[in-house]
Amino acid sequence: MRPRKERSEDDDQDRDFVAALARGLELLRAFRREGESLGNRDLSERTGLSKSTVSRLTYTLHKLEYLSYNPDTARYQLAPPVLSLGFSCLAGMPLLQLAKPYMQELADYTGMPVAIASRDRLSMVYLERCKGSNAVTLAIEVGAHIKLATTAVGRACIAAHPPAERARLIDAVRAHEGDNWVNVQPGIDSAIEDYQTRGYCTSYTEWKRDVNAVAVPFVPRDGSPIVAFNCGGPSATLTRDRIESDVAPRLIDLVRRVAAIAP
């Protein structure tokens, strides 16, 4: 398992950069699934930090109540104060409440879930989700992470970045994918072209074998991070033709309506 990159190369030259704080946050990010418990060895492998550093960090984070500790297993879990940080973040994003009625309207129309997500390094994290009526749907909830490179919502985020930032982001994806880049690159290139010509990005059975999705990015005027709205579902129901002729235009209209009322 490839450890996360601890710091950027420029950070070593940044006198204001607090390395100890960065390491502590990297350790918290190592917990990837709900309810996951990890020992110091696991955390060292995931972060690339030494075992002695991890031991000091877990001790400190436990004392601050950001981690809970099970003495029987010698493993840690994220504690409720971490969750409070996430809710504070969501509460500070009025866009979510503004967009939700429009998202639910489209979810009701399509029967498929409609969501909004933002980039978290090389993943997209779900910020809000409205369920459709279709019984066969994607079980992805708020806080869940999905891949950046092979999903419609991730590709939409990539495509909406200015050229220089987009190039840096694609370079990071290329380095992360390694030998698999030859399979990933065509989808990203196609998504950028689709966004520029059609206003939306798609993923047809590329993220998951039986899932199709369409996404449209939104660039906030206030300088907040780029987000993307998506609608996805079973490929047998949410077909390519249905996306291109019906769902994609409606999703574009949704984003236009949100943009008209967003601060």
mmCIF file of N, CA, C and O in Angstrom, residues 114-210:
data_model
loop_
_atom_site.group_PDB
_atom_site.id
_atom_site.type_symbol
_atom_site.label_atom_id
_atom_site.label_comp_id
_atom_site.label_asym_id
_atom_site.label_seq_id
_atom_site.Cartn_x
_atom_site.Cartn_y
_atom_site.Cartn_z
ATOM 1 N N VAL A 114 -28.645 12.281 -6.592
ATOM 2 C CA VAL A 114 -27.939 13.461 -7.079
ATOM 3 C C VAL A 114 -27.085 13.972 -5.924
ATOM 4 O O VAL A 114 -27.574 14.097 -4.794
ATOM 5 N N ALA A 115 -25.836 14.241 -6.201
ATOM 6 C CA ALA A 115 -24.920 14.606 -5.121
ATOM 7 C C ALA A 115 -24.028 15.773 -5.523
ATOM 8 O O ALA A 115 -23.920 16.134 -6.702
ATOM 9 N N ILE A 116 -23.394 16.343 -4.512
ATOM 10 C CA ILE A 116 -22.389 17.382 -4.729
ATOM 11 C C ILE A 116 -21.133 16.948 -3.983
ATOM 12 O O ILE A 116 -21.212 16.440 -2.864
ATOM 13 N N ALA A 117 -19.985 17.102 -4.627
ATOM 14 C CA ALA A 117 -18.736 16.633 -4.041
ATOM 15 C C ALA A 117 -17.624 17.634 -4.299
ATOM 16 O O ALA A 117 -17.699 18.448 -5.229
ATOM 17 N N SER A 118 -16.593 17.568 -3.480
ATOM 18 C CA SER A 118 -15.429 18.436 -3.623
ATOM 19 C C SER A 118 -14.172 17.581 -3.563
ATOM 20 O O SER A 118 -14.182 16.469 -3.018
ATOM 21 N N ARG A 119 -13.081 18.110 -4.088
ATOM 22 C CA ARG A 119 -11.847 17.321 -4.158
ATOM 23 C C ARG A 119 -11.151 17.236 -2.806
ATOM 24 O O ARG A 119 -11.040 18.218 -2.079
ATOM 25 N N ASP A 120 -10.684 16.051 -2.493
ATOM 26 C CA ASP A 120 -9.821 15.799 -1.345
ATOM 27 C C ASP A 120 -8.614 15.058 -1.870
ATOM 28 O O ASP A 120 -8.630 13.835 -2.022
ATOM 29 N N ARG A 121 -7.587 15.813 -2.243
ATOM 30 C CA ARG A 121 -6.399 15.256 -2.890
ATOM 31 C C ARG A 121 -6.781 14.531 -4.176
ATOM 32 O O ARG A 121 -7.297 15.157 -5.083
ATOM 33 N N LEU A 122 -6.585 13.225 -4.231
ATOM 34 C CA LEU A 122 -6.888 12.493 -5.456
ATOM 35 C C LEU A 122 -8.197 11.717 -5.344
ATOM 36 O O LEU A 122 -8.406 10.718 -6.029
ATOM 37 N N SER A 123 -9.085 12.208 -4.486
ATOM 38 C CA SER A 123 -10.422 11.653 -4.335
ATOM 39 C C SER A 123 -11.433 12.787 -4.354
ATOM 40 O O SER A 123 -11.076 13.960 -4.285
ATOM 41 N N MET A 124 -12.695 12.408 -4.450
ATOM 42 C CA MET A 124 -13.794 13.349 -4.280
ATOM 43 C C MET A 124 -14.568 12.918 -3.047
ATOM 44 O O MET A 124 -14.855 11.733 -2.865
ATOM 45 N N VAL A 125 -14.900 13.879 -2.200
ATOM 46 C CA VAL A 125 -15.651 13.576 -0.992
ATOM 47 C C VAL A 125 -17.059 14.145 -1.129
ATOM 48 O O VAL A 125 -17.244 15.286 -1.544
ATOM 49 N N TYR A 126 -18.058 13.343 -0.808
ATOM 50 C CA TYR A 126 -19.455 13.747 -0.932
ATOM 51 C C TYR A 126 -19.826 14.722 0.188
ATOM 52 O O TYR A 126 -19.621 14.426 1.368
ATOM 53 N N LEU A 127 -20.382 15.865 -0.202
ATOM 54 C CA LEU A 127 -20.787 16.894 0.751
ATOM 55 C C LEU A 127 -22.288 16.873 1.028
ATOM 56 O O LEU A 127 -22.731 17.251 2.114
ATOM 57 N N GLU A 128 -23.067 16.489 0.040
ATOM 58 C CA GLU A 128 -24.519 16.390 0.180
ATOM 59 C C GLU A 128 -25.027 15.392 -0.840
ATOM 60 O O GLU A 128 -24.428 15.229 -1.909
ATOM 61 N N ARG A 129 -26.145 14.735 -0.511
ATOM 62 C CA ARG A 129 -26.694 13.717 -1.407
ATOM 63 C C ARG A 129 -28.198 13.667 -1.240
ATOM 64 O O ARG A 129 -28.709 13.664 -0.115
ATOM 65 N N CYS A 130 -28.888 13.650 -2.350
ATOM 66 C CA CYS A 130 -30.345 13.514 -2.349
ATOM 67 C C CYS A 130 -30.709 12.199 -3.014
ATOM 68 O O CYS A 130 -30.250 11.907 -4.123
ATOM 69 N N LYS A 131 -31.525 11.409 -2.355
ATOM 70 C CA LYS A 131 -31.878 10.084 -2.852
ATOM 71 C C LYS A 131 -33.021 10.145 -3.857
ATOM 72 O O LYS A 131 -33.925 10.957 -3.739
ATOM 73 N N GLY A 132 -32.959 9.255 -4.833
ATOM 74 C CA GLY A 132 -34.044 9.098 -5.787
ATOM 75 C C GLY A 132 -34.961 7.969 -5.358
ATOM 76 O O GLY A 132 -34.761 7.349 -4.309
ATOM 77 N N SER A 133 -35.920 7.677 -6.187
ATOM 78 C CA SER A 133 -36.916 6.659 -5.851
ATOM 79 C C SER A 133 -36.546 5.265 -6.337
ATOM 80 O O SER A 133 -37.191 4.284 -5.964
ATOM 81 N N ASN A 134 -35.525 5.161 -7.193
ATOM 82 C CA ASN A 134 -35.135 3.863 -7.739
ATOM 83 C C ASN A 134 -34.611 2.957 -6.634
ATOM 84 O O ASN A 134 -33.735 3.346 -5.857
ATOM 85 N N ALA A 135 -35.143 1.758 -6.533
ATOM 86 C CA ALA A 135 -34.742 0.834 -5.475
ATOM 87 C C ALA A 135 -33.304 0.359 -5.652
ATOM 88 O O ALA A 135 -32.621 0.051 -4.672
ATOM 89 N N VAL A 136 -32.847 0.293 -6.892
ATOM 90 C CA VAL A 136 -31.470 -0.121 -7.172
ATOM 91 C C VAL A 136 -30.649 1.138 -7.370
ATOM 92 O O VAL A 136 -30.690 1.789 -8.416
ATOM 93 N N THR A 137 -29.903 1.523 -6.347
ATOM 94 C CA THR A 137 -29.196 2.787 -6.406
ATOM 95 C C THR A 137 -27.834 2.658 -5.736
ATOM 96 O O THR A 137 -27.515 1.622 -5.140
ATOM 97 N N LEU A 138 -27.038 3.701 -5.794
ATOM 98 C CA LEU A 138 -25.695 3.685 -5.229
ATOM 99 C C LEU A 138 -25.745 4.058 -3.755
ATOM 100 O O LEU A 138 -26.314 5.076 -3.387
ATOM 101 N N ALA A 139 -25.145 3.233 -2.918
ATOM 102 C CA ALA A 139 -25.147 3.477 -1.476
ATOM 103 C C ALA A 139 -23.921 4.297 -1.092
ATOM 104 O O ALA A 139 -22.989 3.809 -0.443
ATOM 105 N N ILE A 140 -23.917 5.546 -1.498
ATOM 106 C CA ILE A 140 -22.813 6.447 -1.170
ATOM 107 C C ILE A 140 -23.385 7.602 -0.359
ATOM 108 O O ILE A 140 -24.276 8.311 -0.812
ATOM 109 N N GLU A 141 -22.866 7.797 0.847
ATOM 110 C CA GLU A 141 -23.406 8.803 1.741
ATOM 111 C C GLU A 141 -22.437 9.967 1.906
ATOM 112 O O GLU A 141 -21.288 9.916 1.446
ATOM 113 N N VAL A 142 -22.897 11.007 2.579
ATOM 114 C CA VAL A 142 -22.072 12.180 2.851
ATOM 115 C C VAL A 142 -20.818 11.747 3.610
ATOM 116 O O VAL A 142 -20.870 10.962 4.553
ATOM 117 N N GLY A 143 -19.675 12.252 3.175
ATOM 118 C CA GLY A 143 -18.400 11.898 3.785
ATOM 119 C C GLY A 143 -17.658 10.799 3.059
ATOM 120 O O GLY A 143 -16.459 10.592 3.304
ATOM 121 N N ALA A 144 -18.346 10.083 2.176
ATOM 122 C CA ALA A 144 -17.702 8.998 1.440
ATOM 123 C C ALA A 144 -16.750 9.559 0.383
ATOM 124 O O ALA A 144 -16.967 10.641 -0.150
ATOM 125 N N HIS A 145 -15.698 8.821 0.104
ATOM 126 C CA HIS A 145 -14.713 9.200 -0.905
ATOM 127 C C HIS A 145 -14.830 8.278 -2.118
ATOM 128 O O HIS A 145 -15.030 7.067 -1.956
ATOM 129 N N ILE A 146 -14.712 8.851 -3.296
ATOM 130 C CA ILE A 146 -14.639 8.061 -4.520
ATOM 131 C C ILE A 146 -13.473 8.583 -5.352
ATOM 132 O O ILE A 146 -12.979 9.687 -5.121
ATOM 133 N N LYS A 147 -13.056 7.803 -6.321
ATOM 134 C CA LYS A 147 -11.859 8.153 -7.087
ATOM 135 C C LYS A 147 -12.042 9.423 -7.903
ATOM 136 O O LYS A 147 -13.129 9.716 -8.414
ATOM 137 N N LEU A 148 -10.963 10.169 -8.035
ATOM 138 C CA LEU A 148 -10.968 11.395 -8.818
ATOM 139 C C LEU A 148 -10.886 11.107 -10.311
ATOM 140 O O LEU A 148 -11.608 11.703 -11.117
ATOM 141 N N ALA A 149 -10.035 10.167 -10.697
ATOM 142 C CA ALA A 149 -9.657 10.009 -12.099
ATOM 143 C C ALA A 149 -10.668 9.263 -12.954
ATOM 144 O O ALA A 149 -10.751 9.498 -14.163
ATOM 145 N N THR A 150 -11.456 8.372 -12.357
ATOM 146 C CA THR A 150 -12.328 7.520 -13.175
ATOM 147 C C THR A 150 -13.809 7.786 -12.971
ATOM 148 O O THR A 150 -14.639 7.114 -13.581
ATOM 149 N N THR A 151 -14.160 8.746 -12.122
ATOM 150 C CA THR A 151 -15.566 9.069 -11.888
ATOM 151 C C THR A 151 -15.943 10.338 -12.648
ATOM 152 O O THR A 151 -15.103 11.198 -12.916
ATOM 153 N N ALA A 152 -17.218 10.446 -12.973
ATOM 154 C CA ALA A 152 -17.689 11.651 -13.663
ATOM 155 C C ALA A 152 -17.496 12.878 -12.810
ATOM 156 O O ALA A 152 -17.060 13.934 -13.296
ATOM 157 N N VAL A 153 -17.803 12.772 -11.516
ATOM 158 C CA VAL A 153 -17.696 13.937 -10.639
ATOM 159 C C VAL A 153 -16.240 14.360 -10.453
ATOM 160 O O VAL A 153 -15.930 15.553 -10.368
ATOM 161 N N GLY A 154 -15.324 13.394 -10.403
ATOM 162 C CA GLY A 154 -13.912 13.728 -10.291
ATOM 163 C C GLY A 154 -13.371 14.368 -11.561
ATOM 164 O O GLY A 154 -12.624 15.348 -11.529
ATOM 165 N N ARG A 155 -13.764 13.811 -12.692
ATOM 166 C CA ARG A 155 -13.316 14.370 -13.973
ATOM 167 C C ARG A 155 -13.856 15.781 -14.181
ATOM 168 O O ARG A 155 -13.176 16.645 -14.743
ATOM 169 N N ALA A 156 -15.093 16.031 -13.724
ATOM 170 C CA ALA A 156 -15.652 17.365 -13.851
ATOM 171 C C ALA A 156 -14.849 18.362 -13.029
ATOM 172 O O ALA A 156 -14.618 19.506 -13.456
ATOM 173 N N CYS A 157 -14.422 17.933 -11.856
ATOM 174 C CA CYS A 157 -13.601 18.798 -11.017
ATOM 175 C C CYS A 157 -12.271 19.103 -11.692
ATOM 176 O O CYS A 157 -11.826 20.252 -11.715
ATOM 177 N N ILE A 158 -11.643 18.087 -12.246
ATOM 178 C CA ILE A 158 -10.377 18.287 -12.955
ATOM 179 C C ILE A 158 -10.574 19.266 -14.117
ATOM 180 O O ILE A 158 -9.811 20.212 -14.299
ATOM 181 N N ALA A 159 -11.608 19.043 -14.913
ATOM 182 C CA ALA A 159 -11.838 19.829 -16.124
ATOM 183 C C ALA A 159 -12.097 21.295 -15.822
ATOM 184 O O ALA A 159 -11.777 22.167 -16.648
ATOM 185 N N ALA A 160 -12.666 21.601 -14.659
ATOM 186 C CA ALA A 160 -13.037 22.978 -14.340
ATOM 187 C C ALA A 160 -11.878 23.820 -13.827
ATOM 188 O O ALA A 160 -11.998 25.041 -13.719
ATOM 189 N N HIS A 161 -10.756 23.196 -13.505
ATOM 190 C CA HIS A 161 -9.612 23.960 -13.014
ATOM 191 C C HIS A 161 -8.956 24.759 -14.145
ATOM 192 O O HIS A 161 -8.955 24.323 -15.297
ATOM 193 N N PRO A 162 -8.384 25.909 -13.832
ATOM 194 C CA PRO A 162 -7.610 26.643 -14.833
ATOM 195 C C PRO A 162 -6.488 25.768 -15.377
ATOM 196 O O PRO A 162 -6.035 24.843 -14.685
ATOM 197 N N PRO A 163 -6.041 26.027 -16.603
ATOM 198 C CA PRO A 163 -5.075 25.129 -17.259
ATOM 199 C C PRO A 163 -3.845 24.772 -16.438
ATOM 200 O O PRO A 163 -3.467 23.589 -16.376
ATOM 201 N N ALA A 164 -3.210 25.751 -15.796
ATOM 202 C CA ALA A 164 -1.988 25.463 -15.044
ATOM 203 C C ALA A 164 -2.275 24.558 -13.850
ATOM 204 O O ALA A 164 -1.541 23.589 -13.595
ATOM 205 N N GLU A 165 -3.341 24.855 -13.123
ATOM 206 C CA GLU A 165 -3.703 24.030 -11.976
ATOM 207 C C GLU A 165 -4.147 22.643 -12.432
ATOM 208 O O GLU A 165 -3.842 21.631 -11.785
ATOM 209 N N ARG A 166 -4.861 22.606 -13.549
ATOM 210 C CA ARG A 166 -5.313 21.318 -14.081
ATOM 211 C C ARG A 166 -4.113 20.456 -14.463
ATOM 212 O O ARG A 166 -4.103 19.246 -14.202
ATOM 213 N N ALA A 167 -3.102 21.051 -15.056
ATOM 214 C CA ALA A 167 -1.905 20.301 -15.448
ATOM 215 C C ALA A 167 -1.200 19.713 -14.226
ATOM 216 O O ALA A 167 -0.751 18.558 -14.251
ATOM 217 N N ARG A 168 -1.106 20.500 -13.148
ATOM 218 C CA ARG A 168 -0.470 19.994 -11.932
ATOM 219 C C ARG A 168 -1.276 18.848 -11.331
ATOM 220 O O ARG A 168 -0.717 17.861 -10.840
ATOM 221 N N LEU A 169 -2.580 18.981 -11.378
ATOM 222 C CA LEU A 169 -3.448 17.936 -10.829
ATOM 223 C C LEU A 169 -3.327 16.652 -11.647
ATOM 224 O O LEU A 169 -3.240 15.545 -11.094
ATOM 225 N N ILE A 170 -3.294 16.786 -12.966
ATOM 226 C CA ILE A 170 -3.151 15.615 -13.831
ATOM 227 C C ILE A 170 -1.790 14.958 -13.615
ATOM 228 O O ILE A 170 -1.673 13.732 -13.627
ATOM 229 N N ASP A 171 -0.757 15.761 -13.395
ATOM 230 C CA ASP A 171 0.563 15.197 -13.107
ATOM 231 C C ASP A 171 0.525 14.358 -11.827
ATOM 232 O O ASP A 171 1.158 13.295 -11.747
ATOM 233 N N ALA A 172 -0.219 14.836 -10.827
ATOM 234 C CA ALA A 172 -0.327 14.093 -9.567
ATOM 235 C C ALA A 172 -1.071 12.782 -9.790
ATOM 236 O O ALA A 172 -0.698 11.737 -9.230
ATOM 237 N N VAL A 173 -2.118 12.824 -10.605
ATOM 238 C CA VAL A 173 -2.864 11.598 -10.916
ATOM 239 C C VAL A 173 -1.971 10.626 -11.679
ATOM 240 O O VAL A 173 -1.949 9.421 -11.401
ATOM 241 N N ARG A 174 -1.199 11.145 -12.627
ATOM 242 C CA ARG A 174 -0.299 10.297 -13.419
ATOM 243 C C ARG A 174 0.705 9.586 -12.509
ATOM 244 O O ARG A 174 0.936 8.379 -12.639
ATOM 245 N N ALA A 175 1.287 10.326 -11.575
ATOM 246 C CA ALA A 175 2.264 9.728 -10.664
ATOM 247 C C ALA A 175 1.616 8.685 -9.769
ATOM 248 O O ALA A 175 2.208 7.634 -9.488
ATOM 249 N N HIS A 176 0.394 8.965 -9.335
ATOM 250 C CA HIS A 176 -0.302 8.045 -8.451
ATOM 251 C C HIS A 176 -0.705 6.761 -9.181
ATOM 252 O O HIS A 176 -0.595 5.664 -8.621
ATOM 253 N N GLU A 177 -1.158 6.884 -10.417
ATOM 254 C CA GLU A 177 -1.642 5.720 -11.166
ATOM 255 C C GLU A 177 -0.516 4.829 -11.666
ATOM 256 O O GLU A 177 -0.715 3.634 -11.882
ATOM 257 N N GLY A 178 0.649 5.392 -11.889
ATOM 258 C CA GLY A 178 1.772 4.568 -12.345
ATOM 259 C C GLY A 178 1.491 3.906 -13.684
ATOM 260 O O GLY A 178 1.085 4.564 -14.647
ATOM 261 N N ASP A 179 1.681 2.592 -13.751
ATOM 262 C CA ASP A 179 1.496 1.857 -15.007
ATOM 263 C C ASP A 179 0.045 1.886 -15.498
ATOM 264 O O ASP A 179 -0.212 1.653 -16.685
ATOM 265 N N ASN A 180 -0.881 2.168 -14.591
ATOM 266 C CA ASN A 180 -2.292 2.193 -14.970
ATOM 267 C C ASN A 180 -2.683 3.495 -15.663
ATOM 268 O O ASN A 180 -3.812 3.636 -16.138
ATOM 269 N N TRP A 181 -1.749 4.446 -15.753
ATOM 270 C CA TRP A 181 -2.053 5.745 -16.351
ATOM 271 C C TRP A 181 -2.527 5.616 -17.801
ATOM 272 O O TRP A 181 -3.391 6.372 -18.249
ATOM 273 N N VAL A 182 -2.006 4.654 -18.537
ATOM 274 C CA VAL A 182 -2.408 4.487 -19.940
ATOM 275 C C VAL A 182 -3.891 4.153 -20.056
ATOM 276 O O VAL A 182 -4.518 4.438 -21.084
ATOM 277 N N ASN A 183 -4.450 3.557 -19.017
ATOM 278 C CA ASN A 183 -5.874 3.253 -19.022
ATOM 279 C C ASN A 183 -6.724 4.408 -18.516
ATOM 280 O O ASN A 183 -7.895 4.534 -18.874
ATOM 281 N N VAL A 184 -6.137 5.241 -17.679
ATOM 282 C CA VAL A 184 -6.864 6.349 -17.054
ATOM 283 C C VAL A 184 -6.864 7.606 -17.921
ATOM 284 O O VAL A 184 -7.859 8.324 -17.984
ATOM 285 N N GLN A 185 -5.754 7.871 -18.595
ATOM 286 C CA GLN A 185 -5.594 9.122 -19.340
ATOM 287 C C GLN A 185 -6.685 9.384 -20.377
ATOM 288 O O GLN A 185 -7.202 10.505 -20.450
ATOM 289 N N PRO A 186 -7.080 8.397 -21.192
ATOM 290 C CA PRO A 186 -8.097 8.690 -22.211
ATOM 291 C C PRO A 186 -9.400 9.221 -21.628
ATOM 292 O O PRO A 186 -10.030 10.116 -22.206
ATOM 293 N N GLY A 187 -9.814 8.689 -20.493
ATOM 294 C CA GLY A 187 -11.050 9.145 -19.870
ATOM 295 C C GLY A 187 -10.961 10.581 -19.402
ATOM 296 O O GLY A 187 -11.928 11.351 -19.516
ATOM 297 N N ILE A 188 -9.803 10.971 -18.866
ATOM 298 C CA ILE A 188 -9.610 12.350 -18.410
ATOM 299 C C ILE A 188 -9.561 13.298 -19.598
ATOM 300 O O ILE A 188 -10.201 14.359 -19.603
ATOM 301 N N ASP A 189 -8.818 12.922 -20.634
ATOM 302 C CA ASP A 189 -8.729 13.768 -21.830
ATOM 303 C C ASP A 189 -10.103 13.956 -22.461
ATOM 304 O O ASP A 189 -10.466 15.078 -22.869
ATOM 305 N N SER A 190 -10.868 12.897 -22.539
ATOM 306 C CA SER A 190 -12.202 12.972 -23.121
ATOM 307 C C SER A 190 -13.117 13.842 -22.265
ATOM 308 O O SER A 190 -13.932 14.619 -22.790
ATOM 309 N N ALA A 191 -12.981 13.739 -20.944
ATOM 310 C CA ALA A 191 -13.814 14.534 -20.046
ATOM 311 C C ALA A 191 -13.542 16.019 -20.199
ATOM 312 O O ALA A 191 -14.473 16.836 -20.185
ATOM 313 N N ILE A 192 -12.291 16.383 -20.339
ATOM 314 C CA ILE A 192 -11.946 17.796 -20.515
ATOM 315 C C ILE A 192 -12.544 18.330 -21.808
ATOM 316 O O ILE A 192 -13.118 19.428 -21.851
ATOM 317 N N GLU A 193 -12.439 17.543 -22.878
ATOM 318 C CA GLU A 193 -13.026 17.948 -24.158
ATOM 319 C C GLU A 193 -14.547 18.038 -24.062
ATOM 320 O O GLU A 193 -15.160 18.986 -24.575
ATOM 321 N N ASP A 194 -15.170 17.059 -23.388
ATOM 322 C CA ASP A 194 -16.627 17.077 -23.243
ATOM 323 C C ASP A 194 -17.092 18.300 -22.458
ATOM 324 O O ASP A 194 -18.108 18.920 -22.793
ATOM 325 N N TYR A 195 -16.362 18.635 -21.415
ATOM 326 C CA TYR A 195 -16.747 19.798 -20.614
ATOM 327 C C TYR A 195 -16.655 21.076 -21.439
ATOM 328 O O TYR A 195 -17.523 21.953 -21.359
ATOM 329 N N GLN A 196 -15.606 21.176 -22.238
ATOM 330 C CA GLN A 196 -15.415 22.380 -23.038
ATOM 331 C C GLN A 196 -16.426 22.498 -24.176
ATOM 332 O O GLN A 196 -16.776 23.604 -24.591
ATOM 333 N N THR A 197 -16.902 21.377 -24.681
ATOM 334 C CA THR A 197 -17.834 21.403 -25.819
ATOM 335 C C THR A 197 -19.290 21.176 -25.441
ATOM 336 O O THR A 197 -20.195 21.709 -26.094
ATOM 337 N N ARG A 198 -19.513 20.398 -24.374
ATOM 338 C CA ARG A 198 -20.875 20.045 -23.992
ATOM 339 C C ARG A 198 -21.301 20.590 -22.634
ATOM 340 O O ARG A 198 -22.490 20.661 -22.331
ATOM 341 N N GLY A 199 -20.322 20.915 -21.786
ATOM 342 C CA GLY A 199 -20.645 21.451 -20.468
ATOM 343 C C GLY A 199 -20.785 20.409 -19.381
ATOM 344 O O GLY A 199 -21.163 20.734 -18.255
ATOM 345 N N TYR A 200 -20.472 19.145 -19.684
ATOM 346 C CA TYR A 200 -20.582 18.102 -18.670
ATOM 347 C C TYR A 200 -19.544 17.012 -18.916
ATOM 348 O O TYR A 200 -18.951 16.934 -19.999
ATOM 349 N N CYS A 201 -19.348 16.166 -17.905
ATOM 350 C CA CYS A 201 -18.424 15.038 -17.998
ATOM 351 C C CYS A 201 -19.163 13.755 -17.639
ATOM 352 O O CYS A 201 -20.149 13.778 -16.903
ATOM 353 N N THR A 202 -18.675 12.646 -18.152
ATOM 354 C CA THR A 202 -19.337 11.367 -17.921
ATOM 355 C C THR A 202 -18.353 10.280 -17.518
ATOM 356 O O THR A 202 -17.135 10.420 -17.678
ATOM 357 N N SER A 203 -18.911 9.204 -17.016
ATOM 358 C CA SER A 203 -18.158 7.981 -16.757
ATOM 359 C C SER A 203 -19.099 6.826 -17.034
ATOM 360 O O SER A 203 -20.121 6.672 -16.352
ATOM 361 N N TYR A 204 -18.779 6.061 -18.065
ATOM 362 C CA TYR A 204 -19.627 4.932 -18.451
ATOM 363 C C TYR A 204 -18.949 3.617 -18.076
ATOM 364 O O TYR A 204 -18.015 3.183 -18.744
ATOM 365 N N THR A 205 -19.377 3.012 -16.986
ATOM 366 C CA THR A 205 -18.872 1.740 -16.461
ATOM 367 C C THR A 205 -17.357 1.744 -16.239
ATOM 368 O O THR A 205 -16.720 0.697 -16.242
ATOM 369 N N GLU A 206 -16.781 2.926 -16.028
ATOM 370 C CA GLU A 206 -15.335 3.018 -15.818
ATOM 371 C C GLU A 206 -14.968 3.016 -14.339
ATOM 372 O O GLU A 206 -13.911 2.510 -13.952
ATOM 373 N N TRP A 207 -15.817 3.635 -13.519
ATOM 374 C CA TRP A 207 -15.578 3.613 -12.073
ATOM 375 C C TRP A 207 -16.003 2.271 -11.500
ATOM 376 O O TRP A 207 -15.254 1.619 -10.800
ATOM 377 N N LYS A 208 -17.202 1.876 -11.817
ATOM 378 C CA LYS A 208 -17.698 0.543 -11.475
ATOM 379 C C LYS A 208 -18.319 -0.067 -12.722
ATOM 380 O O LYS A 208 -18.877 0.648 -13.554
ATOM 381 N N ARG A 209 -18.245 -1.364 -12.836
ATOM 382 C CA ARG A 209 -18.602 -2.058 -14.078
ATOM 383 C C ARG A 209 -20.035 -1.809 -14.528
ATOM 384 O O ARG A 209 -20.323 -1.759 -15.722
ATOM 385 N N ASP A 210 -20.957 -1.637 -13.586
ATOM 386 C CA ASP A 210 -22.364 -1.497 -13.952
ATOM 387 C C ASP A 210 -22.940 -0.134 -13.578
ATOM 388 O O ASP A 210 -24.137 0.010 -13.344
#
